[in-house]
Coordinates of C-alpha atoms and ligand atoms in Angstrom, one line a residue:
X1 CA 39.6 32.2 10.6
X2 CA 36.5 34.7 10.9
X3 CA 34.3 35.3 13.6
X4 CA 30.7 34.1 13.3
X5 CA 28.3 36.4 14.6
X6 CA 25.0 34.6 15.3
X7 CA 22.5 37.4 15.8
X8 CA 21.6 40.8 14.5
X9 CA 22.7 39.7 11.1
X10 CA 21.3 40.5 7.5
X11 CA 19.6 37.9 5.8
X12 CA 21.6 35.9 3.7
X13 CA 23.4 32.6 2.7
X14 CA 21.7 29.3 3.0
X15 CA 23.0 26.9 5.7
X16 CA 25.7 24.8 4.0
X17 CA 23.7 21.6 5.0
X18 CA 20.4 23.2 3.7
X19 CA 19.4 20.2 1.3
X20 CA 16.9 22.2 -0.2
X21 CA 15.1 23.9 2.8
X22 CA 14.5 27.7 2.8
X23 CA 16.1 29.1 5.7
X24 CA 16.3 32.7 4.5
X25 CA 13.8 35.1 6.0
X26 CA 14.4 36.3 9.4
X27 CA 17.5 33.9 10.4
X28 CA 19.7 35.4 13.0
X29 CA 22.9 33.8 12.3
X30 CA 23.3 33.3 8.5
X31 CA 26.4 35.6 7.8
X32 CA 30.1 35.3 8.4
X33 CA 32.0 38.5 9.6
X34 CA 35.6 38.9 9.6
X35 CA 35.4 41.2 12.5
X36 CA 33.4 41.2 15.9
X37 CA 30.7 44.1 15.2
X38 CA 29.8 46.2 12.1
X39 CA 27.7 48.5 14.2
X40 CA 24.7 48.1 11.6
X41 CA 22.8 45.2 12.8
X42 CA 18.8 45.2 12.8
X43 CA 17.0 44.2 16.0
X44 CA 14.1 43.1 14.5
X45 CA 14.6 39.3 14.3
X46 CA 11.4 37.2 15.2
X47 CA 11.3 33.3 15.7
X48 CA 14.9 32.9 15.3
X49 CA 16.6 35.3 17.3
X50 CA 17.7 33.2 20.1
X51 CA 18.9 36.3 21.8
X52 CA 15.5 36.6 23.5
X53 CA 13.9 34.6 26.1
X54 CA 12.1 32.1 23.8
X55 CA 13.4 28.9 22.4
X56 CA 13.9 27.3 25.7
X57 CA 12.2 24.4 27.4
X58 CA 10.4 26.7 29.9
X59 CA 7.2 25.9 31.8
X60 CA 4.4 28.0 30.1
X61 CA 1.2 27.9 29.7
X62 CA -0.1 25.5 27.0
X63 CA -1.7 27.0 23.9
X64 CA 0.3 30.2 24.5
X65 CA 1.8 31.9 21.2
X66 CA 5.2 31.7 23.5
X67 CA 5.0 28.0 23.6
X68 CA 4.2 27.7 19.9
X69 CA 7.3 29.7 19.1
X70 CA 9.3 27.9 21.2
X71 CA 8.2 24.6 19.9
X72 CA 8.8 25.7 16.3
X73 CA 12.3 26.8 17.2
X74 CA 13.1 23.8 19.0
X75 CA 11.9 21.6 16.1
X76 CA 13.7 23.5 13.6
X77 CA 16.7 23.2 15.9
X78 CA 16.3 19.3 16.0
X79 CA 16.0 19.3 12.2
X80 CA 19.6 21.2 11.8
X81 CA 20.8 18.8 14.7
X82 CA 20.1 15.7 12.4
X83 CA 21.7 17.2 9.5
X84 CA 25.0 17.9 11.5
X85 CA 24.9 14.2 13.0
X86 CA 24.7 12.7 9.6
X87 CA 27.8 15.2 8.3
X88 CA 30.0 14.5 11.4
X89 CA 29.0 10.6 10.9
X90 CA 29.8 10.6 7.3
X91 CA 33.1 11.9 7.9
X92 CA 34.0 9.8 11.3
X93 CA 34.1 12.9 13.5
X94 CA 33.6 12.5 17.2
X95 CA 31.6 15.8 18.1
X96 CA 31.3 16.7 21.7
X97 CA 29.2 19.5 23.1
X98 CA 31.1 20.8 25.9
X99 CA 28.8 22.8 28.6
X100 CA 29.1 24.2 32.0
X101 CA 28.7 27.5 34.0
X102 CA 31.0 30.3 33.1
X103 CA 34.5 30.1 34.1
X104 CA 34.2 26.2 35.0
X105 CA 37.2 25.5 32.9
X106 CA 35.8 24.6 29.5
X107 CA 38.7 26.3 27.5
X108 CA 41.6 25.5 29.9
X109 CA 40.4 21.6 29.6
X110 CA 40.3 22.0 25.9
X111 CA 43.9 23.3 25.6
X112 CA 45.1 20.8 27.8
X113 CA 43.5 17.8 26.0
X114 CA 44.8 19.4 22.7
X115 CA 48.4 19.5 23.9
X116 CA 47.9 15.7 25.0
X117 CA 46.2 14.7 21.8
X118 CA 49.0 16.5 19.6
X119 CA 50.3 13.7 17.2
X120 CA 47.4 11.3 18.3
X121 CA 44.3 12.3 16.9
X122 CA 43.3 15.6 14.8
X123 CA 41.3 18.2 16.9
X124 CA 39.3 20.9 15.8
X125 CA 37.3 23.7 17.9
X126 CA 33.9 25.4 17.7
X127 CA 34.0 28.3 20.5
X128 CA 30.8 29.8 21.7
X129 CA 30.7 32.8 23.4
X130 CA 28.8 36.0 23.8
X131 CA 31.1 38.2 22.7
X132 CA 35.1 38.2 22.0
X133 CA 37.2 35.5 20.2
X134 CA 39.6 35.1 23.3
X135 CA 38.6 31.3 23.8
X136 CA 39.3 30.6 20.0
X137 CA 42.7 32.5 20.1
X138 CA 43.5 30.3 23.3
X139 CA 42.6 27.2 21.2
X140 CA 44.9 28.1 18.5
X141 CA 47.8 28.9 20.4
X142 CA 47.2 25.3 22.1
X143 CA 47.7 24.0 18.4
X144 CA 44.3 23.3 16.9
X145 CA 42.0 25.1 14.4
X146 CA 39.4 27.0 15.9
X147 CA 36.4 29.1 14.9
X148 CA 34.5 31.5 17.1
X149 CA 30.9 32.2 17.2
X150 CA 29.6 35.0 18.8
X151 CA 26.0 34.9 20.1
X152 CA 25.5 38.3 21.1
X153 CA 22.7 38.3 23.3
X154 CA 22.0 34.7 22.8
X155 CA 22.7 32.1 25.8
X156 CA 23.5 28.9 23.8
X157 CA 24.8 27.7 20.2
X158 CA 22.1 26.5 18.0
X159 CA 22.6 23.7 15.5
X160 CA 22.1 26.0 12.5
X161 CA 25.1 28.1 13.3
X162 CA 27.1 24.9 14.5
X163 CA 26.7 23.6 11.0
X164 CA 27.8 26.7 9.3
X165 CA 30.9 26.9 11.4
X166 CA 31.7 23.3 10.9
X167 CA 31.7 23.6 7.2
X168 CA 33.8 26.5 7.3
X169 CA 36.2 24.9 10.0
X170 CA 36.3 21.5 7.8
X171 CA 37.7 19.1 10.1
X172 CA 39.6 16.3 8.7
X173 CA 37.9 13.0 8.6
X174 CA 38.4 11.1 12.0
X175 CA 38.8 14.4 14.0
X176 CA 37.6 15.0 17.4
X177 CA 35.6 18.1 17.2
X178 CA 35.1 20.1 20.6
X179 CA 31.8 22.6 20.6
X180 CA 32.7 24.7 23.4
X181 CA 29.0 26.2 24.4
X182 CA 28.4 29.4 26.0
X183 CA 28.8 29.5 29.7
X184 CA 25.4 28.6 30.8
X185 CA 24.0 25.6 32.9
X186 CA 20.2 26.3 31.7
X187 CA 20.0 27.0 28.1
X188 CA 22.4 25.0 26.2
X189 CA 20.6 21.8 27.5
X190 CA 17.6 22.2 25.3
X191 CA 19.4 22.6 22.2
X192 CA 20.8 19.6 20.6
X193 CA 23.8 20.5 18.1
X194 CA 24.2 17.2 16.4
X195 CA 26.9 16.1 18.8
X196 CA 27.7 12.4 19.9
X197 CA 26.9 13.7 23.2
X198 CA 27.2 16.4 26.0
X199 CA 30.0 16.6 28.4
X200 CA 29.2 18.5 31.1
X201 CA 32.1 20.4 33.2
X202 CA 31.6 21.0 37.0
X203 CA 34.2 22.8 39.0
X204 CA 34.8 22.4 42.6
X205 CA 34.4 26.2 43.1
X206 CA 30.7 26.2 42.2
X207 CA 29.1 24.2 45.1
X208 CA 28.2 20.4 45.4
X209 CA 24.3 21.1 44.6
X210 CA 24.4 22.3 40.9
X211 CA 23.5 19.2 39.5
X212 CA 20.1 19.2 41.4
X213 CA 19.6 22.9 41.0
X214 CA 20.3 22.5 37.0
X215 CA 19.1 19.1 36.6
X216 CA 18.4 19.4 33.0
X217 CA 22.2 20.0 32.1
X218 CA 23.1 16.9 34.0
X219 CA 20.4 14.7 32.7
X220 CA 21.4 15.6 29.1
X221 CA 25.2 15.0 29.5
X222 CA 26.9 11.2 29.2
X223 CA 30.2 12.5 31.0
X224 CA 30.6 14.7 33.9
X225 CA 34.0 16.2 34.3
X226 CA 34.6 17.7 38.0
X227 CA 37.3 20.3 37.3
X228 CA 39.6 22.0 39.7
X229 CA 40.1 19.3 42.2
X230 CA 43.6 20.9 42.5
X231 CA 41.7 23.3 44.5
X232 CA 39.9 20.8 46.9
X233 CA 42.4 21.2 49.9
X234 CA 41.3 24.8 50.0
X235 CA 37.4 23.8 49.9
X236 CA 34.5 22.3 51.4
X237 CA 33.4 20.9 48.4
X238 CA 32.3 17.2 49.2
X239 CA 33.1 15.3 46.0
X240 CA 30.8 12.1 46.7
X241 CA 28.3 14.3 47.5
X242 CA 28.4 15.9 44.3
X243 CA 28.6 13.1 42.3
X244 CA 25.7 11.5 44.4
X245 CA 23.5 14.7 43.3
X246 CA 24.9 14.3 39.5
X247 CA 23.7 10.5 39.6
X248 CA 20.2 11.5 41.2
X249 CA 19.4 13.4 38.0
X250 CA 21.2 11.1 35.7
X251 CA 22.2 7.5 37.0
X252 CA 23.8 6.7 33.9
X253 CA 26.2 9.7 33.9
X254 CA 29.9 9.1 34.0
X255 CA 32.2 11.2 36.1
X256 CA 35.8 11.7 36.1
X257 CA 37.8 14.2 38.4
X258 CA 40.3 16.1 36.8
X259 CA 42.5 19.4 37.3
X260 CA 43.2 21.5 33.8
X261 CA 45.9 23.0 36.3
X262 CA 47.6 20.1 37.6
X263 CA 46.9 17.6 34.9
X264 CA 45.1 15.1 37.6
X265 CA 42.8 12.9 35.9
X266 CA 43.4 14.1 32.2
X267 CA 44.8 10.7 31.3
X268 CA 41.5 9.0 32.2
X269 CA 39.6 11.9 30.3
X270 CA 42.0 11.0 27.4
X271 CA 41.1 7.4 27.6
X272 CA 37.4 8.0 27.5
X273 CA 38.0 10.4 24.4
X274 CA 39.9 7.7 22.6
X275 CA 37.4 5.1 23.1
X276 CA 34.6 7.0 22.0
X277 CA 36.5 8.4 19.1
X278 CA 37.3 4.7 18.1
X279 CA 33.5 3.6 18.4
X280 CA 32.8 6.4 16.1
X281 CA 35.2 5.4 13.5
X282 CA 34.2 1.9 13.8
X283 CA 30.8 2.8 12.9
X284 CA 31.9 4.5 9.9
X285 CA 34.3 1.8 8.9
X286 CA 31.3 -1.0 9.2
X287 CA 29.1 1.3 7.0
X288 CA 32.0 1.7 4.2
X289 CA 32.6 -2.2 4.3
X290 CA 28.9 -2.7 3.9
X291 CA 28.8 -0.5 1.0
X292 CA 31.8 -1.9 -0.4
X293 CA 30.2 -5.4 -0.1
X294 CA 27.0 -4.5 -1.6
X295 CA 28.8 -2.9 -4.4
X296 CA 30.9 -6.0 -5.0
X297 CA 28.0 -8.3 -4.8
X298 CA 26.0 -5.8 -7.2
X299 CA 29.0 -6.3 -9.7
X300 CA 29.5 -10.0 -9.4
X301 CA 32.9 -9.7 -7.3
X302 CA 32.9 -11.9 -4.6
X303 CA 36.1 -11.2 -2.8
X304 CA 38.1 -7.9 -1.9
X305 CA 41.1 -7.8 -4.1
X306 CA 39.5 -9.7 -7.1
X307 CA 40.0 -7.9 -10.4
X308 CA 36.9 -5.5 -11.2
X309 CA 35.3 -7.1 -14.2
X310 CA 32.1 -6.5 -14.4
X311 CA 29.9 -9.6 -15.6
X312 CA 28.0 -9.1 -18.6
X313 CA 24.4 -8.7 -18.3
X314 CA 24.4 -7.7 -14.8
Ligands
GTP401 N1 42.8 26.0 40.0 C1 42.5 25.7 38.6 N2 42.0 26.7 38.2 C2 41.3 26.5 36.9 C3 41.3 25.1 36.4 N3 40.6 25.1 35.3 C4 40.6 26.5 35.0 N4 40.9 27.3 35.9 C5 40.8 28.4 35.9 O1 39.3 29.1 36.0 C6 39.5 30.2 35.2 C7 38.3 30.0 33.8 O2 38.9 29.0 33.0 P1 38.2 28.9 31.4 O3 39.0 27.8 30.9 O4 38.2 30.2 30.9 O5 36.8 28.7 31.8 P2 35.4 28.7 30.9 O6 34.7 27.6 31.2 O7 36.1 28.2 29.6 O8 35.0 30.0 30.9 P3 33.8 30.6 29.7 O9 34.2 30.2 28.5 O10 34.0 32.0 30.3 O11 32.5 30.1 30.2 C8 40.7 30.5 34.6 O12 41.3 31.7 35.3 C9 41.4 29.2 34.7 O13 42.8 29.6 34.8 C10 41.7 24.1 37.2 O14 41.7 22.9 37.0 N5 42.3 24.6 38.5
MG402 MG1 35.8 29.4 27.6

């Protein structure tokens, strides 16, 4: 599976989910590479080069050029996110955006999760890192299909490149699709990728106050996985205090204590995943049932199983 370069790319392919929009021009992430670098990239991208400091919900003077560009990028991202969300819904795919600071244990938790879900649910992974395909390789070794997006200078994934990657990866209907975002507690909070929800990972080595220092990320997440609890005996990390901070910025956030190393808490995380997966599948099944009922009614067939004889004149 190739590595997708998100920046410094030539203009080119339309987004697989473009549906008639023109997204050519200076898109920074329209080409798929079979290698990590081609060395000949241009550095002239403007509004769509997420490697710069724009495109985030920073506090800036209203009316500034910076703010205008920022709003343009975010609204375009939201449009792509909507397309992705519809694409996932149609396939009953549970897409989760996994966010954390670098090294909190995203890939380790995913590899453990993939092993636990083997034979239970199909899993695919979109990996986001600035450089290397190390994480995608780890995911494949654990037994799931993976595609790596390298963001270069970019500090987060965006919906457009995730749409490309999802189409290439082509997860089976009813899959769980993990999107491991770039390790960063700030920027990924502002970018909807079309996921069902964000899952934030905080590890016990990072300090208890991260949720109040980086509130946007914890406010945007539905679930907090507190990872590396196996290390608690060696640390002065106060779990109750950390969870209290998380609930201060997001009273509804759920929390599960886990260790990718010891396996503690992973069962609870798998239960959570299976619940969310069932809910997504149920929504799709209900929609298909409704479509089938509408077709039956249109054809004058009132019960499933009744032979398909179209009533004349209808
Ligand atoms: N003790 C302990 N170490 C862990 C645990 N989970 C991950 N680690 C270690 O933490 C380090 C970082 O883990 P990764 O899974 O690469 O973290 P990540 O969040 O994917 O990192 P980036 O993708 O670079 O942001 C590795 O050395 C892991 O072995 C855990 O539960 N307990
Ligand atoms: Mg990782």
